[in-house]
PDB file of C-alpha atoms in Angstrom:
ATOM      1  CA  MET C 115      10.452  13.114   4.103  1.00 96.00           C
ATOM      2  CA  THR C 116       9.155   9.814   1.989  1.00 97.00           C
ATOM      3  CA  CYS C 117      12.902   9.172   0.975  1.00 97.00           C
ATOM      4  CA  ASP C 118      14.300   9.596   4.738  1.00 98.00           C
ATOM      5  CA  VAL C 119      11.321   6.664   6.284  1.00 98.00           C
ATOM      6  CA  LEU C 120      12.343   5.159   2.867  1.00 98.00           C
ATOM      7  CA  GLU C 121      16.059   4.978   4.116  1.00 98.00           C
ATOM      8  CA  MET C 122      15.717   3.852   7.759  1.00 98.00           C
ATOM      9  CA  MET C 123      13.580   1.199   6.398  1.00 98.00           C
ATOM     10  CA  THR C 124      16.641  -0.017   4.218  1.00 97.00           C
ATOM     11  CA  ASP C 125      19.104   0.645   6.861  1.00 97.00           C
ATOM     12  CA  GLY C 126      16.924  -1.720   8.918  1.00 97.00           C
ATOM     13  CA  LEU C 127      16.820  -4.066   6.506  1.00 96.00           C
ATOM     14  CA  GLY C 128      20.540  -3.760   6.223  1.00 96.00           C
ATOM     15  CA  ILE C 129      20.951  -2.761   2.462  1.00 96.00           C
ATOM     16  CA  LYS C 130      23.698  -1.143   1.087  1.00 96.00           C
ATOM     17  CA  PRO C 131      23.612   1.485  -0.619  1.00 97.00           C
ATOM     18  CA  ARG C 132      21.220   3.605   1.505  1.00 97.00           C
ATOM     19  CA  ASN C 133      19.261   5.231  -0.884  1.00 97.00           C
ATOM     20  CA  THR C 134      17.860   1.638  -3.208  1.00 97.00           C
ATOM     21  CA  HIS C 135      14.809   2.391  -2.406  1.00 97.00           C
ATOM     22  CA  SER C 136      14.323   5.905  -2.086  1.00 97.00           C
ATOM     23  CA  LYS C 137      16.386   6.566  -5.401  1.00 97.00           C
ATOM     24  CA  LEU C 138      13.174   4.616  -7.076  1.00 97.00           C
ATOM     25  CA  VAL C 139      11.057   7.709  -5.645  1.00 97.00           C
ATOM     26  CA  SER C 140      12.701  10.431  -5.887  1.00 95.00           C
ATOM     27  CA  GLY C 141      13.895  10.828  -9.690  1.00 86.00           C
ATOM     28  CA  GLU C 142      11.834  13.355 -12.096  1.00 89.00           C
ATOM     29  CA  ASN C 143      10.194  10.487 -13.903  1.00 94.00           C
ATOM     30  CA  THR C 144       8.572   8.557 -11.412  1.00 97.00           C
ATOM     31  CA  ASP C 145       4.820   7.859 -11.035  1.00 97.00           C
ATOM     32  CA  SER C 146       4.361   9.324  -8.271  1.00 97.00           C
ATOM     33  CA  ILE C 147       0.524  11.163  -6.984  1.00 96.00           C
ATOM     34  CA  PHE C 148      -0.846  13.256  -4.737  1.00 97.00           C
ATOM     35  CA  ARG C 149      -4.624  12.587  -3.894  1.00 97.00           C
ATOM     36  CA  LEU C 150      -7.571  14.747  -2.103  1.00 97.00           C
ATOM     37  CA  ASN C 151      -9.856  12.275  -0.625  1.00 94.00           C
ATOM     38  CA  HIS C 152     -13.028  13.906   0.557  1.00 94.00           C
ATOM     39  CA  TYR C 153     -15.378  11.564   3.094  1.00 92.00           C
ATOM     40  CA  PRO C 154     -19.111  13.305   3.706  1.00 92.00           C
ATOM     41  CA  PRO C 155     -20.894  12.880   6.772  1.00 91.00           C
ATOM     42  CA  CYS C 156     -23.105   9.624   6.373  1.00 87.00           C
ATOM     43  CA  PRO C 157     -26.981  10.090   8.745  1.00 82.00           C
ATOM     44  CA  LEU C 158     -27.040   5.971   7.141  1.00 74.00           C
ATOM     45  CA  ILE C 159     -24.986   5.121  10.150  1.00 69.00           C
ATOM     46  CA  ASN C 160     -27.644   7.049  12.768  1.00 60.00           C
ATOM     47  CA  ASN C 161     -30.591   5.970  10.825  1.00 54.00           C
ATOM     48  CA  ASN C 162     -29.854   2.440  11.228  1.00 51.00           C
ATOM     49  CA  ASN C 163     -30.003   1.760   7.735  1.00 47.00           C
ATOM     50  CA  THR C 164     -26.864  -0.084   7.333  1.00 43.00           C
ATOM     51  CA  ASN C 165     -28.167  -3.880   6.952  1.00 46.00           C
ATOM     52  CA  GLY C 166     -27.062  -4.417  10.996  1.00 44.00           C
ATOM     53  CA  SER C 167     -23.471  -3.525  10.797  1.00 55.00           C
ATOM     54  CA  ASN C 168     -23.860   0.194  11.337  1.00 63.00           C
ATOM     55  CA  ILE C 169     -20.585   0.536   9.565  1.00 74.00           C
ATOM     56  CA  VAL C 170     -20.359   2.224   5.972  1.00 85.00           C
ATOM     57  CA  ILE C 171     -17.052   1.955   4.296  1.00 87.00           C
ATOM     58  CA  GLY C 172     -16.330   5.432   1.973  1.00 87.00           C
ATOM     59  CA  PHE C 173     -13.461   3.662   0.454  1.00 91.00           C
ATOM     60  CA  GLY C 174     -13.012  -0.495   0.536  1.00 92.00           C
ATOM     61  CA  GLU C 175     -10.645  -2.843   1.586  1.00 95.00           C
ATOM     62  CA  HIS C 176      -7.136  -2.339  -0.616  1.00 96.00           C
ATOM     63  CA  THR C 177      -3.561  -2.540  -0.653  1.00 97.00           C
ATOM     64  CA  ASP C 178      -1.649   0.342  -2.619  1.00 97.00           C
ATOM     65  CA  PRO C 179       0.552  -0.823  -5.406  1.00 97.00           C
ATOM     66  CA  GLN C 180       2.944   1.833  -4.658  1.00 97.00           C
ATOM     67  CA  ILE C 181       5.995   1.637  -3.287  1.00 98.00           C
ATOM     68  CA  ILE C 182       5.185   3.451   0.006  1.00 98.00           C
ATOM     69  CA  SER C 183       1.713   5.806   0.965  1.00 98.00           C
ATOM     70  CA  VAL C 184       1.613   8.591   3.054  1.00 98.00           C
ATOM     71  CA  LEU C 185      -1.041  10.221   4.885  1.00 97.00           C
ATOM     72  CA  ARG C 186      -2.216  12.807   6.661  1.00 95.00           C
ATOM     73  CA  SER C 187      -6.202  13.323   8.038  1.00 94.00           C
ATOM     74  CA  ASN C 188      -8.122  16.063   9.329  1.00 93.00           C
ATOM     75  CA  ASN C 189      -9.482  15.283  12.664  1.00 90.00           C
ATOM     76  CA  THR C 190     -11.990  12.718  12.021  1.00 91.00           C
ATOM     77  CA  CYS C 191     -11.517   9.135  12.009  1.00 91.00           C
ATOM     78  CA  GLY C 192     -12.220   6.332   9.320  1.00 93.00           C
ATOM     79  CA  LEU C 193      -9.180   4.512   8.191  1.00 95.00           C
ATOM     80  CA  GLN C 194      -8.416   1.158   9.383  1.00 96.00           C
ATOM     81  CA  ILE C 195      -6.150  -1.531   8.796  1.00 97.00           C
ATOM     82  CA  ASN C 196      -6.274  -5.240   8.627  1.00 97.00           C
ATOM     83  CA  LEU C 197      -4.677  -7.510  11.020  1.00 96.00           C
ATOM     84  CA  SER C 198      -2.840 -10.972   9.715  1.00 93.00           C
ATOM     85  CA  ASP C 199      -6.187 -12.761  11.925  1.00 96.00           C
ATOM     86  CA  GLY C 200      -8.699 -10.895   9.254  1.00 94.00           C
ATOM     87  CA  SER C 201      -9.571  -8.376  12.524  1.00 96.00           C
ATOM     88  CA  TRP C 202      -9.734  -4.695  11.559  1.00 96.00           C
ATOM     89  CA  ILE C 203      -8.161  -1.918  13.944  1.00 96.00           C
ATOM     90  CA  SER C 204      -8.832   1.722  13.686  1.00 94.00           C
ATOM     91  CA  VAL C 205      -6.314   4.137  13.225  1.00 94.00           C
ATOM     92  CA  PRO C 206      -6.796   7.132  15.656  1.00 92.00           C
ATOM     93  CA  SER C 207      -7.150   9.609  14.012  1.00 89.00           C
ATOM     94  CA  ASP C 208      -4.622  12.688  14.674  1.00 92.00           C
ATOM     95  CA  PRO C 209      -4.384  15.757  12.332  1.00 90.00           C
ATOM     96  CA  SER C 210      -0.316  16.525  13.445  1.00 94.00           C
ATOM     97  CA  SER C 211       1.543  13.208  12.203  1.00 95.00           C
ATOM     98  CA  PHE C 212       1.678  11.338   9.499  1.00 96.00           C
ATOM     99  CA  PHE C 213       1.043   7.745   8.169  1.00 96.00           C
ATOM    100  CA  PHE C 214       2.487   5.785   6.260  1.00 97.00           C
ATOM    101  CA  ASN C 215       1.497   2.300   4.076  1.00 97.00           C
ATOM    102  CA  VAL C 216       4.382  -0.689   2.966  1.00 98.00           C
ATOM    103  CA  SER C 217       2.817  -1.048  -0.237  1.00 98.00           C
ATOM    104  CA  ASP C 218       2.731  -3.902  -2.563  1.00 98.00           C
ATOM    105  CA  SER C 219       5.878  -2.876  -4.949  1.00 98.00           C
ATOM    106  CA  LEU C 220       7.776  -2.598  -1.002  1.00 98.00           C
ATOM    107  CA  GLN C 221       7.051  -5.579  -0.328  1.00 98.00           C
ATOM    108  CA  VAL C 222       7.681  -7.029  -3.829  1.00 98.00           C
ATOM    109  CA  LEU C 223      11.283  -5.601  -3.628  1.00 98.00           C
ATOM    110  CA  THR C 224      11.794  -6.804   0.259  1.00 97.00           C
ATOM    111  CA  ASN C 225      10.686 -10.390  -0.847  1.00 97.00           C
ATOM    112  CA  GLY C 226       7.665 -10.124   2.483  1.00 96.00           C
ATOM    113  CA  ARG C 227       9.806  -8.776   4.966  1.00 96.00           C
ATOM    114  CA  PHE C 228       7.416  -6.486   4.911  1.00 97.00           C
ATOM    115  CA  LYS C 229       3.939  -6.956   3.844  1.00 97.00           C
ATOM    116  CA  SER C 230       2.260  -4.554   2.190  1.00 97.00           C
ATOM    117  CA  VAL C 231      -0.855  -2.936   4.196  1.00 95.00           C
ATOM    118  CA  LYS C 232      -4.797  -4.036   3.771  1.00 97.00           C
ATOM    119  CA  HIS C 233      -6.746  -0.371   4.770  1.00 97.00           C
ATOM    120  CA  ARG C 234      -9.936   0.577   4.661  1.00 96.00           C
ATOM    121  CA  VAL C 235     -12.636   4.481   4.975  1.00 94.00           C
ATOM    122  CA  LEU C 236     -15.332   4.133   6.820  1.00 92.00           C
ATOM    123  CA  ALA C 237     -17.455   7.094   6.860  1.00 89.00           C
ATOM    124  CA  ASN C 238     -18.428   9.172   9.869  1.00 88.00           C
ATOM    125  CA  SER C 239     -22.169   9.794  11.052  1.00 86.00           C
ATOM    126  CA  ARG C 240     -21.485  13.321  11.714  1.00 88.00           C
ATOM    127  CA  LYS C 241     -18.219  14.784  10.355  1.00 91.00           C
ATOM    128  CA  SER C 242     -16.264  15.111   7.107  1.00 93.00           C
ATOM    129  CA  ARG C 243     -12.904  13.362   6.861  1.00 93.00           C
ATOM    130  CA  VAL C 244     -10.694  14.915   4.171  1.00 94.00           C
ATOM    131  CA  SER C 245      -7.256  13.225   3.259  1.00 95.00           C
ATOM    132  CA  MET C 246      -4.377  13.967   1.617  1.00 96.00           C
ATOM    133  CA  ILE C 247      -2.145  10.303   0.563  1.00 97.00           C
ATOM    134  CA  TYR C 248       1.324  11.039  -1.310  1.00 98.00           C
ATOM    135  CA  PHE C 249       1.864   7.746  -3.661  1.00 98.00           C
ATOM    136  CA  ALA C 250       5.643   7.150  -4.254  1.00 98.00           C
ATOM    137  CA  GLY C 251       5.573   5.201  -6.811  1.00 98.00           C
ATOM    138  CA  PRO C 252       9.148   4.034  -9.226  1.00 98.00           C
ATOM    139  CA  SER C 253       9.028   5.445 -13.146  1.00 98.00           C
ATOM    140  CA  LEU C 254       7.016   3.046 -15.652  1.00 97.00           C
ATOM    141  CA  THR C 255      10.032   1.314 -16.879  1.00 97.00           C
ATOM    142  CA  GLN C 256      11.522   0.657 -13.327  1.00 97.00           C
ATOM    143  CA  ARG C 257      11.668  -3.085 -13.380  1.00 98.00           C
ATOM    144  CA  ILE C 258      10.301  -4.130  -9.870  1.00 98.00           C
ATOM    145  CA  ALA C 259      12.104  -7.508  -8.299  1.00 97.00           C
ATOM    146  CA  PRO C 260      13.086  -8.623  -4.832  1.00 96.00           C
ATOM    147  CA  LEU C 261      16.646  -6.913  -4.155  1.00 96.00           C
ATOM    148  CA  THR C 262      19.606  -9.959  -4.594  1.00 93.00           C
ATOM    149  CA  CYS C 263      21.061  -8.581  -1.290  1.00 94.00           C
ATOM    150  CA  LEU C 264      17.929 -10.762   0.517  1.00 94.00           C
ATOM    151  CA  ILE C 265      17.678 -13.526  -1.072  1.00 92.00           C
ATOM    152  CA  ASP C 266      20.493 -16.556  -1.093  1.00 81.00           C
ATOM    153  CA  ASN C 267      19.728 -18.142  -4.510  1.00 79.00           C
ATOM    154  CA  GLU C 268      16.391 -17.793  -7.002  1.00 70.00           C
ATOM    155  CA  ASP C 269      14.626 -20.300  -5.794  1.00 76.00           C
ATOM    156  CA  GLU C 270      13.777 -18.010  -3.002  1.00 91.00           C
ATOM    157  CA  SER C 271      12.579 -15.164  -4.491  1.00 94.00           C
ATOM    158  CA  LEU C 272       8.474 -15.378  -4.011  1.00 96.00           C
ATOM    159  CA  TYR C 273       8.458 -13.033  -6.958  1.00 96.00           C
ATOM    160  CA  GLU C 274       8.213 -12.722 -10.489  1.00 96.00           C
ATOM    161  CA  GLU C 275       9.724  -9.532 -12.290  1.00 97.00           C
ATOM    162  CA  PHE C 276       7.678  -6.334 -13.848  1.00 98.00           C
ATOM    163  CA  THR C 277       7.907  -3.092 -14.455  1.00 98.00           C
ATOM    164  CA  TRP C 278       6.125  -0.481 -12.630  1.00 98.00           C
ATOM    165  CA  SER C 279       3.806  -0.199 -15.768  1.00 97.00           C
ATOM    166  CA  GLU C 280       3.208  -3.572 -15.961  1.00 97.00           C
ATOM    167  CA  TYR C 281       1.844  -4.071 -12.255  1.00 97.00           C
ATOM    168  CA  LYS C 282      -0.337  -0.779 -12.563  1.00 95.00           C
ATOM    169  CA  ASN C 283      -1.481  -2.098 -15.724  1.00 95.00           C
ATOM    170  CA  SER C 284      -2.761  -5.355 -14.150  1.00 95.00           C
ATOM    171  CA  THR C 285      -4.274  -3.432 -11.248  1.00 94.00           C
ATOM    172  CA  TYR C 286      -6.859  -0.970 -13.311  1.00 91.00           C
ATOM    173  CA  ASN C 287      -7.432  -4.789 -14.346  1.00 92.00           C
ATOM    174  CA  SER C 288      -8.960  -6.622 -10.568  1.00 93.00           C
ATOM    175  CA  ARG C 289     -11.319  -5.774  -8.186  1.00 92.00           C
ATOM    176  CA  LEU C 290     -10.350  -2.908  -5.820  1.00 90.00           C
ATOM    177  CA  SER C 291     -10.155  -6.043  -2.782  1.00 92.00           C
ATOM    178  CA  ASP C 292      -8.336  -8.274  -5.151  1.00 92.00           C
ATOM    179  CA  ASN C 293      -4.303  -9.624  -4.222  1.00 93.00           C
ATOM    180  CA  ARG C 294      -2.960  -7.615  -6.848  1.00 94.00           C
ATOM    181  CA  LEU C 295      -0.250  -9.563  -6.630  1.00 96.00           C
ATOM    182  CA  GLN C 296      -1.093 -13.121  -7.165  1.00 95.00           C
ATOM    183  CA  PRO C 297      -0.672 -12.878 -10.941  1.00 94.00           C
ATOM    184  CA  PHE C 298       3.387 -11.665 -10.057  1.00 96.00           C
ATOM    185  CA  GLU C 299       3.824 -14.742  -6.656  1.00 95.00           C
ATOM    186  CA  LYS C 300       6.186 -17.370  -8.433  1.00 91.00           C
ATOM    187  CA  LYS C 301       4.132 -20.651  -8.461  1.00 76.00           C
ATOM    188  CA  ALA C 302       5.782 -23.213  -5.993  1.00 57.00           C
ATOM    189  CA  VAL C 303       7.353 -26.022  -8.037  1.00 44.00           C
ATOM    190  CA  SER C 304       6.218 -29.654  -7.333  1.00 40.00           C
ATOM    191  CA  LEU C 305       8.726 -32.130  -6.674  1.00 42.00           C
ATOM    192  CA  ASN C 306       6.582 -34.837  -8.893  1.00 44.00           C
ATOM    193  CA  ASP C 307       7.129 -31.659 -12.114  1.00 45.00           C
TER     194      ASP C 307
END
């Protein structure tokens, strides 16, 4: 299913071959992982012990570093995504649906045409939230850079090339909420340089 979605995204960008992105996460040596999260009920929300904000963060704001993330959860709300204006909106809970998040590496591969989704999870006062996430990552030695078919010249590339291992190590040395792509963004060249 993950590969099918990546291939549809590749089609939408007019990239050939169709498996340009999906082949990065379908080999034997991929660094993909599956995680199960459990967020127990948080009665603090009802007791107004949240410093007036009336929200309790279950998992802080972040983007996922991999290529794409696939999420499925029980019937308890909590997932929120951050909009470009800085506001947060709740994603309706639907235990029969899968949610796909563009991750940092896909943002780089598409030279920013697809943006990594900043998200967080809020605790619920009465019900537990359980989520399952498949993080589709490439092999540790895979080189990540904007695809040449999406840029007319090297100056249009927004990111420096890196390996998945280099990026993964960089994310471990940063805070969850940091823009972890920033060290790999190409610096604007001044005309006076």
